[in-house]
Structures are given as structure tokens and as C-alpha cells.
mmCIF file of N, CA and C in Angstrom:
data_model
loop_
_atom_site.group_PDB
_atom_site.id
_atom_site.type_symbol
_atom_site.label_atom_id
_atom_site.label_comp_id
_atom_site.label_asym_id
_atom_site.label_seq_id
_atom_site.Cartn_x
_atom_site.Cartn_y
_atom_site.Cartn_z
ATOM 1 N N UNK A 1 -36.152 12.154 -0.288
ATOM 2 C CA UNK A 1 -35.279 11.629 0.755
ATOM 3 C C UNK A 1 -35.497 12.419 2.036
ATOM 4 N N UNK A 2 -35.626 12.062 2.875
ATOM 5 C CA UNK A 2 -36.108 12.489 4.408
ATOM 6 C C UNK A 2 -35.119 11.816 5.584
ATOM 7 N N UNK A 3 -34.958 12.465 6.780
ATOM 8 C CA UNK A 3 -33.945 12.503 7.285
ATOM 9 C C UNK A 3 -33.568 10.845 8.034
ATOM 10 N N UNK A 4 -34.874 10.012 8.237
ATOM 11 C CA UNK A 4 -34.688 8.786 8.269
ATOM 12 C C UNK A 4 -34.209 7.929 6.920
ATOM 13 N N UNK A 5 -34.173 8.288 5.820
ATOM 14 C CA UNK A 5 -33.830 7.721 5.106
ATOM 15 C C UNK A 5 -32.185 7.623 5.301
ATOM 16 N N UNK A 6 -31.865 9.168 4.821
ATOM 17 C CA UNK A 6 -30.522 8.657 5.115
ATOM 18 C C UNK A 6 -29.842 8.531 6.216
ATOM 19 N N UNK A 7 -30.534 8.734 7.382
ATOM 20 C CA UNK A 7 -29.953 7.948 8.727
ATOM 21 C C UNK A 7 -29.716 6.467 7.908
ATOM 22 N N UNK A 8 -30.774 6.162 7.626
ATOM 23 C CA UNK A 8 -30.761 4.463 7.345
ATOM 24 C C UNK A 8 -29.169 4.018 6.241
ATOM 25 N N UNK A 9 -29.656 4.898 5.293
ATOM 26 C CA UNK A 9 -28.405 4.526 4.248
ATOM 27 C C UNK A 9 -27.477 4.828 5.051
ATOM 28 N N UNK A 10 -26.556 5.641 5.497
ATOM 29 C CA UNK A 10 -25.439 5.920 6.357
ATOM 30 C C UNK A 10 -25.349 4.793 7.058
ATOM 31 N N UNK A 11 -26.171 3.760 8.517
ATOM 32 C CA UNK A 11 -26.006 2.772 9.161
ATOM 33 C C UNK A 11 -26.128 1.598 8.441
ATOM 34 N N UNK A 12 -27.067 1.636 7.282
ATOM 35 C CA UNK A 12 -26.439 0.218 6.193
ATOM 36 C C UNK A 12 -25.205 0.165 5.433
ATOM 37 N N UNK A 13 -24.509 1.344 5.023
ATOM 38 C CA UNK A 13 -23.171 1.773 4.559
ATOM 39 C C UNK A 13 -22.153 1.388 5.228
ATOM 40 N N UNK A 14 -22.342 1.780 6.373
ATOM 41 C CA UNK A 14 -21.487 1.252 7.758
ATOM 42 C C UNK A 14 -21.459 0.044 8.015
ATOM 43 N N UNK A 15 -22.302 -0.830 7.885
ATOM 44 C CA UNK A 15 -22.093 -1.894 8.852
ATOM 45 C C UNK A 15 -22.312 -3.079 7.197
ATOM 46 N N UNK A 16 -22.345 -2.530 6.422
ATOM 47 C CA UNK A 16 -22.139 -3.637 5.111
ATOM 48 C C UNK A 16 -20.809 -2.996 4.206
ATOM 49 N N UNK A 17 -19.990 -2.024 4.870
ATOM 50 C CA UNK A 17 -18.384 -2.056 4.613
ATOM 51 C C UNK A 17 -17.610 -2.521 5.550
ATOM 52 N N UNK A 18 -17.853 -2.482 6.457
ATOM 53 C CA UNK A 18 -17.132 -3.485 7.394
ATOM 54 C C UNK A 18 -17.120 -4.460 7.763
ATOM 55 N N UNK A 19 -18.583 -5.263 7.718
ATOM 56 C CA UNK A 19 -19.653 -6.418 7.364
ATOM 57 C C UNK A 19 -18.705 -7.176 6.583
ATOM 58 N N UNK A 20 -18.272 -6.150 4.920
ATOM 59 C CA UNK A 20 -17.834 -7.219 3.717
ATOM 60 C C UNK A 20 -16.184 -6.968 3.901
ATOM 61 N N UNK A 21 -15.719 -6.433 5.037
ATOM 62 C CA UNK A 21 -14.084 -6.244 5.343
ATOM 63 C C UNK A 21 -13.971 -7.312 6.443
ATOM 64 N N UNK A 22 -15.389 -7.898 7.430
ATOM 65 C CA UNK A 22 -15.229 -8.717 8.219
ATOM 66 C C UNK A 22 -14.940 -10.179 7.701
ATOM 67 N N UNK A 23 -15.870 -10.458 6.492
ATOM 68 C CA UNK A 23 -16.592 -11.647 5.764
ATOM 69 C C UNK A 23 -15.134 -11.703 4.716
ATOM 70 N N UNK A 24 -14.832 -10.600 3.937
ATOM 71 C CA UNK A 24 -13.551 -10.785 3.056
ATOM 72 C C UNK A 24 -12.109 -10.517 3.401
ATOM 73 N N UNK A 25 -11.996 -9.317 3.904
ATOM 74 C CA UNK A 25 -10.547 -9.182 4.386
ATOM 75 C C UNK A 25 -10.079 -9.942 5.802
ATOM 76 N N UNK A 26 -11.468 -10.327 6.188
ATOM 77 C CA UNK A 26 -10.606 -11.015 7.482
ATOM 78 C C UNK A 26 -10.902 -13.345 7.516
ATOM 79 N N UNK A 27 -12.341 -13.093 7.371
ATOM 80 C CA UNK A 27 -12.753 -14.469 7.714
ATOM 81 C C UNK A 27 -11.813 -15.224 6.241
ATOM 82 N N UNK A 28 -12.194 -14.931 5.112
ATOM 83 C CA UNK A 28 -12.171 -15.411 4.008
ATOM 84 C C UNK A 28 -10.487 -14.828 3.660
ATOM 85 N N UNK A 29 -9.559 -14.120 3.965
ATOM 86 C CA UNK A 29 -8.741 -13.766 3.361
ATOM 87 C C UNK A 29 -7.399 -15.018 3.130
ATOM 88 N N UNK A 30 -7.213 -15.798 3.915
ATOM 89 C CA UNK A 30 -6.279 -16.722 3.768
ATOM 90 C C UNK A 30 -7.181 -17.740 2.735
ATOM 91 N N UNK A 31 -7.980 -17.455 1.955
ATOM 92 C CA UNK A 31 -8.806 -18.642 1.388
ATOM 93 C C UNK A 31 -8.149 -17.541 -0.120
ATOM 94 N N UNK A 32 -8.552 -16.947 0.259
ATOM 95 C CA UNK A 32 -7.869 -15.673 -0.807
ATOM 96 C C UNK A 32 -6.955 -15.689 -1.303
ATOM 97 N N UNK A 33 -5.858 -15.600 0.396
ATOM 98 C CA UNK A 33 -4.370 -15.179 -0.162
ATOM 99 C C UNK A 33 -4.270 -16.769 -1.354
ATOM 100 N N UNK A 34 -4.512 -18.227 -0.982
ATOM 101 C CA UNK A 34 -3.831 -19.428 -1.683
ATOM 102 C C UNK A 34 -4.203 -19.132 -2.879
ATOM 103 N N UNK A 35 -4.921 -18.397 -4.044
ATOM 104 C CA UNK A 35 -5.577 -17.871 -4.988
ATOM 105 C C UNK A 35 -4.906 -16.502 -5.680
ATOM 106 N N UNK A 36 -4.115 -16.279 -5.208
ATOM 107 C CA UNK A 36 -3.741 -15.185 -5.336
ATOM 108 C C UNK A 36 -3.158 -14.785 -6.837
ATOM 109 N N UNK A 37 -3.310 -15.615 -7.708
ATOM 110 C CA UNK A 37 -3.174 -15.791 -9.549
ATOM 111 C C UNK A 37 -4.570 -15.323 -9.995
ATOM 112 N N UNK A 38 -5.636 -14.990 -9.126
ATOM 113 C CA UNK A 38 -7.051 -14.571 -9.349
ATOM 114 C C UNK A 38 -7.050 -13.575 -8.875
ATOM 115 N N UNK A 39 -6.008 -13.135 -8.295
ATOM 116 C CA UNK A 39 -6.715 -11.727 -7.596
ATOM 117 C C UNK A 39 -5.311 -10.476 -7.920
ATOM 118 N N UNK A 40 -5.886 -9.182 -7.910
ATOM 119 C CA UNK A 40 -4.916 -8.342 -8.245
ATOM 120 C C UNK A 40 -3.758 -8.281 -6.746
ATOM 121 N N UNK A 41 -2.561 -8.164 -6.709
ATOM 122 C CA UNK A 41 -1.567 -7.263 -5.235
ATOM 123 C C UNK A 41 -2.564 -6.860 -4.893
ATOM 124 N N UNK A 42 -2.602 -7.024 -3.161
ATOM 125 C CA UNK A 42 -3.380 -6.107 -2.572
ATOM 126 C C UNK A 42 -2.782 -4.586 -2.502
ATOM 127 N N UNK A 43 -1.133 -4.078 -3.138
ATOM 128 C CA UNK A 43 -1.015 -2.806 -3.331
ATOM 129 C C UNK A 43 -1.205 -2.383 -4.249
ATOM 130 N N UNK A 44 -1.818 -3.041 -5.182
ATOM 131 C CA UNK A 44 -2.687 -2.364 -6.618
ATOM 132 C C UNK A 44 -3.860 -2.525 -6.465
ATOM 133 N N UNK A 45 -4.598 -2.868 -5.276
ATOM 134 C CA UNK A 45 -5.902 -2.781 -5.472
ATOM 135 C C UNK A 45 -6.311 -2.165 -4.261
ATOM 136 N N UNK A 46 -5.231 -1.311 -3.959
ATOM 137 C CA UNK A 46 -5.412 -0.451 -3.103
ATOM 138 C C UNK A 46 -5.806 0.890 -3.568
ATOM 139 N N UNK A 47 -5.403 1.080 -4.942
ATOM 140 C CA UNK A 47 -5.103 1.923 -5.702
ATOM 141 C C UNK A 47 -6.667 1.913 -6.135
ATOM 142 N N UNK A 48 -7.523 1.152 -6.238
ATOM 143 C CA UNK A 48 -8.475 1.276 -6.622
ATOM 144 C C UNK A 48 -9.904 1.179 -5.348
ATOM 145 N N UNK A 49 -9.413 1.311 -4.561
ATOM 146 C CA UNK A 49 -9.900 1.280 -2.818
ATOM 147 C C UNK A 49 -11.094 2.507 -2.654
ATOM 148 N N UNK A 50 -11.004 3.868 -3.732
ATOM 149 C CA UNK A 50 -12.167 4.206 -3.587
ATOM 150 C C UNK A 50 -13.380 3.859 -4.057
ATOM 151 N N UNK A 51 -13.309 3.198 -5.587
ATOM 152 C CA UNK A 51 -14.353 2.722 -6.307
ATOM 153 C C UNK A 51 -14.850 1.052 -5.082
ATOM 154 N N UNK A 52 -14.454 0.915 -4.253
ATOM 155 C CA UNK A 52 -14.965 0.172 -3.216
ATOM 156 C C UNK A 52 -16.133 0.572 -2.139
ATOM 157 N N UNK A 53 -15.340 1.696 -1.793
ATOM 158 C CA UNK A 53 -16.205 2.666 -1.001
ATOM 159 C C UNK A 53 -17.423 2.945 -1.988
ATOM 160 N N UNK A 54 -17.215 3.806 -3.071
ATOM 161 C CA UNK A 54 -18.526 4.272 -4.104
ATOM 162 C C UNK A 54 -19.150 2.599 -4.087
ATOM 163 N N UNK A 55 -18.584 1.604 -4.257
ATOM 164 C CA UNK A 55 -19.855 0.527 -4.620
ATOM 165 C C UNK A 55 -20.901 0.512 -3.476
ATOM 166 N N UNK A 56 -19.985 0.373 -2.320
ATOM 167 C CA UNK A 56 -20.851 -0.075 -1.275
ATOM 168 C C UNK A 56 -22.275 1.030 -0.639
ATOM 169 N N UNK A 57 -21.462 2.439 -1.191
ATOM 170 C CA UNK A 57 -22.358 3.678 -0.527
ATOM 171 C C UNK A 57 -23.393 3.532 -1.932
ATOM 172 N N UNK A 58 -23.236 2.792 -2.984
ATOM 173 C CA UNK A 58 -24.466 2.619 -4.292
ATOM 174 C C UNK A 58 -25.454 1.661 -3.621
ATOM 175 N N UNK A 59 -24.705 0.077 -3.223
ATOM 176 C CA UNK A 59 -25.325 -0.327 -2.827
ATOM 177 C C UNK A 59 -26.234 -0.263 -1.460
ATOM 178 N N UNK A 60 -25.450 0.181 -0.941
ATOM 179 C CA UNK A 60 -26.411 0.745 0.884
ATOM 180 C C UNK A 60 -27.336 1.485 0.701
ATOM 181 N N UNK A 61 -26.933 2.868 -0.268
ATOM 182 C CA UNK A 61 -28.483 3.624 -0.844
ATOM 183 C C UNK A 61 -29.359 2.864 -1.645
ATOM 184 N N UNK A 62 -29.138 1.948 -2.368
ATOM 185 C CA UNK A 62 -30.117 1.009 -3.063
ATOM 186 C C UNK A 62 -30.943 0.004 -2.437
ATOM 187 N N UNK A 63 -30.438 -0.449 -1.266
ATOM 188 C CA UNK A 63 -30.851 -1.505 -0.060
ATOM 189 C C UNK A 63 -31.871 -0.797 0.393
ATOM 190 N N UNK A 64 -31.837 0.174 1.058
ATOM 191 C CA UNK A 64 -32.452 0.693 1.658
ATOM 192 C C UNK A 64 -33.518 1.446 1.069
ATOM 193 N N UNK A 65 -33.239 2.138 -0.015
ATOM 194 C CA UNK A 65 -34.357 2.614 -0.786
ATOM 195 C C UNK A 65 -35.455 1.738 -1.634
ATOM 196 N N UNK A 66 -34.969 0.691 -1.986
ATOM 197 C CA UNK A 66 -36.149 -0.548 -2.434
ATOM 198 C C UNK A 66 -36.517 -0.948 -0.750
ATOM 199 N N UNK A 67 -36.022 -1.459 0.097
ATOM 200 C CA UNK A 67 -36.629 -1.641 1.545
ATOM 201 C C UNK A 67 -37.480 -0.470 1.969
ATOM 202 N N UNK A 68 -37.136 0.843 1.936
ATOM 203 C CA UNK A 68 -38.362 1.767 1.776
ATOM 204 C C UNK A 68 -39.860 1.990 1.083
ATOM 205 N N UNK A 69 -39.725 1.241 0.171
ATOM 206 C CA UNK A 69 -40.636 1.352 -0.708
ATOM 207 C C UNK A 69 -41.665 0.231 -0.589
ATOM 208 N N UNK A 70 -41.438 -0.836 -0.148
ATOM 209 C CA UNK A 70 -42.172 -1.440 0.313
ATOM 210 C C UNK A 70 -42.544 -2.332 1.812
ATOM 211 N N UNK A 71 -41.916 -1.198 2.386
ATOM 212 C CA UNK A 71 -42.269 -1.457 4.389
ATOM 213 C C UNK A 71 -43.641 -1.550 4.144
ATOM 214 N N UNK A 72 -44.275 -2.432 5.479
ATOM 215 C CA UNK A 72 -45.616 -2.014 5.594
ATOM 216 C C UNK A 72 -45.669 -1.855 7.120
ATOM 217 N N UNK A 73 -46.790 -2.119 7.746
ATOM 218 C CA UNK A 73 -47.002 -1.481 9.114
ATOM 219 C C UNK A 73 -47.163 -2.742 9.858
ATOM 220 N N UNK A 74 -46.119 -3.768 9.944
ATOM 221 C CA UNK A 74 -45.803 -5.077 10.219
ATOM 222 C C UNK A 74 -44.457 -5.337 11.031
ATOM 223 N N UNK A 75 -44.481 -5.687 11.631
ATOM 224 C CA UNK A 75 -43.070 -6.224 12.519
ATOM 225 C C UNK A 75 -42.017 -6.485 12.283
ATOM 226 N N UNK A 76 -41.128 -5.607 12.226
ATOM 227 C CA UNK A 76 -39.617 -5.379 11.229
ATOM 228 C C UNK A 76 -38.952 -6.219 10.950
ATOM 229 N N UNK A 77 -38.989 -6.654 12.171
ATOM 230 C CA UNK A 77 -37.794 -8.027 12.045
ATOM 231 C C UNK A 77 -38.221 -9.164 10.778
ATOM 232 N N UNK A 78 -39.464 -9.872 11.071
ATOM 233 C CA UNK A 78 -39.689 -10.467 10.140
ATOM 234 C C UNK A 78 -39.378 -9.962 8.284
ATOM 235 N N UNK A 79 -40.126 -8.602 8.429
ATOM 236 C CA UNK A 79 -40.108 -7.807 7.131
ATOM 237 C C UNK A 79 -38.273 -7.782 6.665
ATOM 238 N N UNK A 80 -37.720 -7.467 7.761
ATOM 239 C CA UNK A 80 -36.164 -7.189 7.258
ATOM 240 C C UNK A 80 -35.187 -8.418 6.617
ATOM 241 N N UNK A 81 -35.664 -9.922 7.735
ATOM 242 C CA UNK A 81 -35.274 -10.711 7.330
ATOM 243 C C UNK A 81 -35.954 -11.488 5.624
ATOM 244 N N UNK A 82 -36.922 -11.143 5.578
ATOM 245 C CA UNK A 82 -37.614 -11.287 4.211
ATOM 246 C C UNK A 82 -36.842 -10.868 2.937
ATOM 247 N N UNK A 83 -37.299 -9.221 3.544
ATOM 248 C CA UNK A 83 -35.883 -8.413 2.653
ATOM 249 C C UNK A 83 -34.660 -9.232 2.137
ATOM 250 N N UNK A 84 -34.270 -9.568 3.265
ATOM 251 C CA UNK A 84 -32.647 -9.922 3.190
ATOM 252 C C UNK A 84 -32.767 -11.191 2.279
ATOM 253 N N UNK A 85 -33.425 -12.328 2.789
ATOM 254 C CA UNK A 85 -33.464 -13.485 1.848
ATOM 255 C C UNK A 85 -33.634 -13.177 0.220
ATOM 256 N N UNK A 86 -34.616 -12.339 -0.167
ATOM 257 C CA UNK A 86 -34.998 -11.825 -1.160
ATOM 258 C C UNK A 86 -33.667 -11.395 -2.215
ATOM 259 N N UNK A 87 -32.832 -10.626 -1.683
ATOM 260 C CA UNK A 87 -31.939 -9.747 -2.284
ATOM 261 C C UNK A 87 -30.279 -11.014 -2.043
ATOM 262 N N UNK A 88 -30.541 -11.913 -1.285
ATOM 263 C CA UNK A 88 -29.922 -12.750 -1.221
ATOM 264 C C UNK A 88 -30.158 -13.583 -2.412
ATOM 265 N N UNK A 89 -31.437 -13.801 -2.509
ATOM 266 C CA UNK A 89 -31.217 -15.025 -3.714
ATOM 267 C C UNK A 89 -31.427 -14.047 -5.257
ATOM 268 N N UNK A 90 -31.600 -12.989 -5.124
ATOM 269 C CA UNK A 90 -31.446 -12.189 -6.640
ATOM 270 C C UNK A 90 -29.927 -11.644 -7.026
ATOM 271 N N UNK A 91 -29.097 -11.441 -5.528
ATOM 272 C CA UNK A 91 -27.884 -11.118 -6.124
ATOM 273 C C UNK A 91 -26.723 -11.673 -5.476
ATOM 274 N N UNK A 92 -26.463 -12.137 -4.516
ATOM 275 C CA UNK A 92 -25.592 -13.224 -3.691
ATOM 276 C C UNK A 92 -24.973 -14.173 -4.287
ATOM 277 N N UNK A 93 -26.105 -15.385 -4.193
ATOM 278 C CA UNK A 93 -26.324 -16.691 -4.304
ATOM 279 C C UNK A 93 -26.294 -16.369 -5.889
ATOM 280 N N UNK A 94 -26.974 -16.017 -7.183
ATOM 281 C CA UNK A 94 -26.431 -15.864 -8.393
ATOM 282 C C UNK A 94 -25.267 -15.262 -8.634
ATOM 283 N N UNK A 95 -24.684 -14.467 -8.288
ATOM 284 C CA UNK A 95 -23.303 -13.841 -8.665
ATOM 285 C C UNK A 95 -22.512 -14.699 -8.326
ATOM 286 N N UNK A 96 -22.509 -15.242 -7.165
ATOM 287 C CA UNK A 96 -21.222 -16.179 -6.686
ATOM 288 C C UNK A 96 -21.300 -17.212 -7.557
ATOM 289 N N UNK A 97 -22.263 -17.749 -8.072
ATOM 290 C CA UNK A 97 -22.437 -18.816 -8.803
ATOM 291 C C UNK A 97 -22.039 -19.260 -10.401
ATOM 292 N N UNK A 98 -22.556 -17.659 -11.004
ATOM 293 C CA UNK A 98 -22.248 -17.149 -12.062
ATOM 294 C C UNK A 98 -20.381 -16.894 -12.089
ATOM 295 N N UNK A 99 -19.791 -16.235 -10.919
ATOM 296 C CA UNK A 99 -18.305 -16.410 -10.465
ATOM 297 C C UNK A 99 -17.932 -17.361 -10.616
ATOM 298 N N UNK A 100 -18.703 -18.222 -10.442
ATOM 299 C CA UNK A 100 -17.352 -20.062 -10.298
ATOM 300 C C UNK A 100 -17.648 -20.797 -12.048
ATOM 301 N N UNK A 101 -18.493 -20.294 -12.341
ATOM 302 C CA UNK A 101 -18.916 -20.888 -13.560
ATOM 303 C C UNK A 101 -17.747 -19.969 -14.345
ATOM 304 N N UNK A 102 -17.199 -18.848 -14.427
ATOM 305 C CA UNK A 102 -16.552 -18.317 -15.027
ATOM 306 C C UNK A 102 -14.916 -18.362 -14.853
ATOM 307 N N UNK A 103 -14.857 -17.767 -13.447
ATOM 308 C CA UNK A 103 -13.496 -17.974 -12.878
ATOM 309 C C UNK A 103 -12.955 -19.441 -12.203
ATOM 310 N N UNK A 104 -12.051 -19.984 -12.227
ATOM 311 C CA UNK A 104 -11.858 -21.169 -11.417
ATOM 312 C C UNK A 104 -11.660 -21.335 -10.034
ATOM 313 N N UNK A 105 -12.594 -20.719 -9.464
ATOM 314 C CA UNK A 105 -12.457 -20.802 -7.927
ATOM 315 C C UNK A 105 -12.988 -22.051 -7.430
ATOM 316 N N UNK A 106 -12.193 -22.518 -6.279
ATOM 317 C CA UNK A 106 -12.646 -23.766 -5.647
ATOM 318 C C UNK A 106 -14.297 -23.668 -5.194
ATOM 319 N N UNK A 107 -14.436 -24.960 -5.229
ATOM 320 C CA UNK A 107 -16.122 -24.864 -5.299
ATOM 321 C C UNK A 107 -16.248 -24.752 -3.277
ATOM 322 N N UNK A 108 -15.407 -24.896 -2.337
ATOM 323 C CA UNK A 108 -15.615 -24.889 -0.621
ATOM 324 C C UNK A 108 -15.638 -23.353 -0.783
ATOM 325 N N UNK A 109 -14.710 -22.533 -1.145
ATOM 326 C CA UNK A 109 -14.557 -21.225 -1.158
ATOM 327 C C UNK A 109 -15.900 -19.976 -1.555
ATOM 328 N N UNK A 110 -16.515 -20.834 -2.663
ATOM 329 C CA UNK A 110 -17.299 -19.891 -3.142
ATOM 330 C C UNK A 110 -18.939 -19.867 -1.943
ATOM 331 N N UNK A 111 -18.929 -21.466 -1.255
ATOM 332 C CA UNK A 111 -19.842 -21.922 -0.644
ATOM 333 C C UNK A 111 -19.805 -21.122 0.478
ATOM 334 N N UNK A 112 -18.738 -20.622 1.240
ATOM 335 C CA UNK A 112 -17.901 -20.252 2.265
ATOM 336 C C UNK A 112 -18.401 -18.468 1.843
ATOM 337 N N UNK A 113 -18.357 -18.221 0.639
ATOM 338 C CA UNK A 113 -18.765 -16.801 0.017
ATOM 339 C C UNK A 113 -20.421 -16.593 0.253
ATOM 340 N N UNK A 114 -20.972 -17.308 -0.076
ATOM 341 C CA UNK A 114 -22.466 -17.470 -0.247
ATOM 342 C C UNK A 114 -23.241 -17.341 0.990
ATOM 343 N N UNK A 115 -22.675 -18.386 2.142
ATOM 344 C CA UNK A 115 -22.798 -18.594 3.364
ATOM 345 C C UNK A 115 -22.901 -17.178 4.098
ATOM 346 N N UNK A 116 -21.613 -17.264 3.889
ATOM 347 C CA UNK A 116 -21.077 -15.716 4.776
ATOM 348 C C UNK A 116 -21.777 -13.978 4.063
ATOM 349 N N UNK A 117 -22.154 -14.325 2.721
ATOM 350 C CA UNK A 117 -22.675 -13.055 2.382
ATOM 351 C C UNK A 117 -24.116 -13.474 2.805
ATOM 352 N N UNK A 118 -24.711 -14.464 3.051
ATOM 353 C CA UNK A 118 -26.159 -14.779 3.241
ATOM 354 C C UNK A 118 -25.996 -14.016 4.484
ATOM 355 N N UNK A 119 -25.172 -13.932 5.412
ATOM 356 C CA UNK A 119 -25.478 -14.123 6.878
ATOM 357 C C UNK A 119 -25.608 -12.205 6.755
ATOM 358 N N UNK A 120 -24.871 -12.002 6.234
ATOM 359 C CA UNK A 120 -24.214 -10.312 5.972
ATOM 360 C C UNK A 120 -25.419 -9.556 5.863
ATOM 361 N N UNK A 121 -26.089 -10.377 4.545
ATOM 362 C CA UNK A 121 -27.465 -9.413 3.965
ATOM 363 C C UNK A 121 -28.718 -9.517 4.972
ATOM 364 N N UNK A 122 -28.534 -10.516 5.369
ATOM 365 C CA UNK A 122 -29.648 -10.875 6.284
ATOM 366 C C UNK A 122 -29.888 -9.712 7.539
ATOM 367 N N UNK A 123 -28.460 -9.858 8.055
ATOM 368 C CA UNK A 123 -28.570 -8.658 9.290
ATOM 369 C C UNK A 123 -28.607 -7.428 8.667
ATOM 370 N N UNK A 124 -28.271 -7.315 7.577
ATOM 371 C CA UNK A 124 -28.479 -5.730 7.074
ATOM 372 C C UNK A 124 -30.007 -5.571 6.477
ATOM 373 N N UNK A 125 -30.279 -6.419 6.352
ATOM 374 C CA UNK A 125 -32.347 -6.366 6.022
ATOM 375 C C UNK A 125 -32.482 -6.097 7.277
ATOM 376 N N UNK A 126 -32.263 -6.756 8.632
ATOM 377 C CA UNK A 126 -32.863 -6.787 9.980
ATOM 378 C C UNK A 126 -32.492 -4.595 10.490
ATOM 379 N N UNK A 127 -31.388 -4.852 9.813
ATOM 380 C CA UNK A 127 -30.867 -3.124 10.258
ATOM 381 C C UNK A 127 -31.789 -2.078 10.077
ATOM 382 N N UNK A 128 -32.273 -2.465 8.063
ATOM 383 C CA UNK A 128 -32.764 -1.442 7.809
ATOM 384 C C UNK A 128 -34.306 -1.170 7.678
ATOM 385 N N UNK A 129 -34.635 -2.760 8.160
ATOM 386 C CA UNK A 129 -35.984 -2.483 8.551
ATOM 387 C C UNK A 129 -36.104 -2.185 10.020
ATOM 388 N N UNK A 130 -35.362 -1.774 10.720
ATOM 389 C CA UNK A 130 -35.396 -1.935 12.074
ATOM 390 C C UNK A 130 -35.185 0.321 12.276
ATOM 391 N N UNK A 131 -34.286 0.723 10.974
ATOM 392 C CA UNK A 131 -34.102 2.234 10.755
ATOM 393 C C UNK A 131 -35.278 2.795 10.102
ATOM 394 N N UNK A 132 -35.781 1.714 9.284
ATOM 395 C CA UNK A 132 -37.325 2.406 8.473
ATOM 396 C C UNK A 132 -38.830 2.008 9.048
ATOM 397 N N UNK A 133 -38.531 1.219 10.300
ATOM 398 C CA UNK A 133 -39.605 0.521 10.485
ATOM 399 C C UNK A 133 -40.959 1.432 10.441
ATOM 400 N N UNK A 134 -41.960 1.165 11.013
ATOM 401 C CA UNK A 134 -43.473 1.793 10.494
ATOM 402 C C UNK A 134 -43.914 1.344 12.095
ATOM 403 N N UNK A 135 -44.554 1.932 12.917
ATOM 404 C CA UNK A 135 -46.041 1.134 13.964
ATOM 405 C C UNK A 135 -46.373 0.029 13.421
ATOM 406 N N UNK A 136 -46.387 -1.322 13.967
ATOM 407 C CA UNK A 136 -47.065 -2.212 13.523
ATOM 408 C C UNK A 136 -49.080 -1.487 13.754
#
């Protein structure tokens, strides 16, 4: 790990916890609150508010460290948005999907999930190829 790396993880940490506080606690939350037989009090799941933080600082170091590993000496943007689609359709777009097949969430809601996390991962590929980039 080298000091651009975790520059990188730190600014993907950042901006994909607030990213998924923009996309869930704010855009999506009244889609939420009508659901609310699916979801824990938000003052009991406050209670569990650090294992939130630990996911996201797992996942931001994981983003970025598979995006490390295979940068090449190519034009970030493209490379980042690649990234992003990539990790979009391996864990996004299946989880949410795998979610509705299990839980009974309305099928606009989960679309509305998919959408909005597509848009999320995407700019965070553009981030962290843009923190790891290489000289074309």
C-alpha cells in the first residue's frame, strides 16, 4: 500500500458514504419510510450505524484495490467508467435482484435502487481511476 493508494481509498470512502446517504437516506427514503414492516426503527439501526461505516471503508478499500490492479496506461475516464459498469453488474444489479426475489419489495423501488446505485458506482470508478490513474 503506497501513499496514493490510500489517498484513493479515503476519497472513494468519502464520497460512496455519502453517495449511499445521498441515494438512500435522502432520494430513496420516503420510498423506504411506506415499507417500513421491512426495515428495522431508524433508532435501532442506529445502534448498529458503525458496522455501516466498517462496510463501506471494506468496500472503498476493495474498489479501489481491484481498480489498482488492473489500471493500465490508458485514459482514466474511460478505464473508470468500465470499472464501474463491471462491478455494477457483478454486485448492484444482482443483489438488488436477488433482494426482490427474496424480500417483498415493490418492483418501481428496487428499479429506483439499481438506477441510482448504477449512477453511484459509476462516478466512483470515474474517482478512482482518476486517484490511480497512470500517463496515458
Amino acid at each position: 500500500m503506497n501513499k496514493r493508494f490510500l489517498l484513493a481509498w479515503l476519497v472513494v470512502f468519502i464520497a460512496w458514504f455519502f453517495g449511499s446517504f445521498l441515494v438512500h437516506g435522502v432520494l430513496l427514503h420516503d420510498d423506504y419510510k411506506s415499507l417500513s414492516n421491512l426495515f428495522r426503527p431508524e433508532a435501532e439501526a442506529q445502534k448498529f450505524f458503525p458496522l455501516m461505516i466498517l462496510a463501506h471503508l471494506m468496500m472503498s478499500g476493495a474498489f479501489v484495490w481491484i481498480y489498482a490492479r488492473g489500471v493500465e496506461a490508458k485514459p482514466w475516464l474511460g478505464q473508470g467508467i468500465r470499472f464501474g459498469i463491471a462491478v455494477v453488474l457483478l454486485t448492484t444489479v444482482p443483489l438488488y435482484l436477488i433482494y426482490y426475489v427474496v424480500q417483498p419489495m415493490p418492483g418501481a423501488i428496487v428499479v429506483k435502487q439499481i438506477v441510482l446505485e448504477t449512477i453511484l458506482v459509476l462516478i466512483l470508478g470515474a474517482i478512482a481511476a482518476f486517484m490511480v490513474r497512470r500517463p496515458a
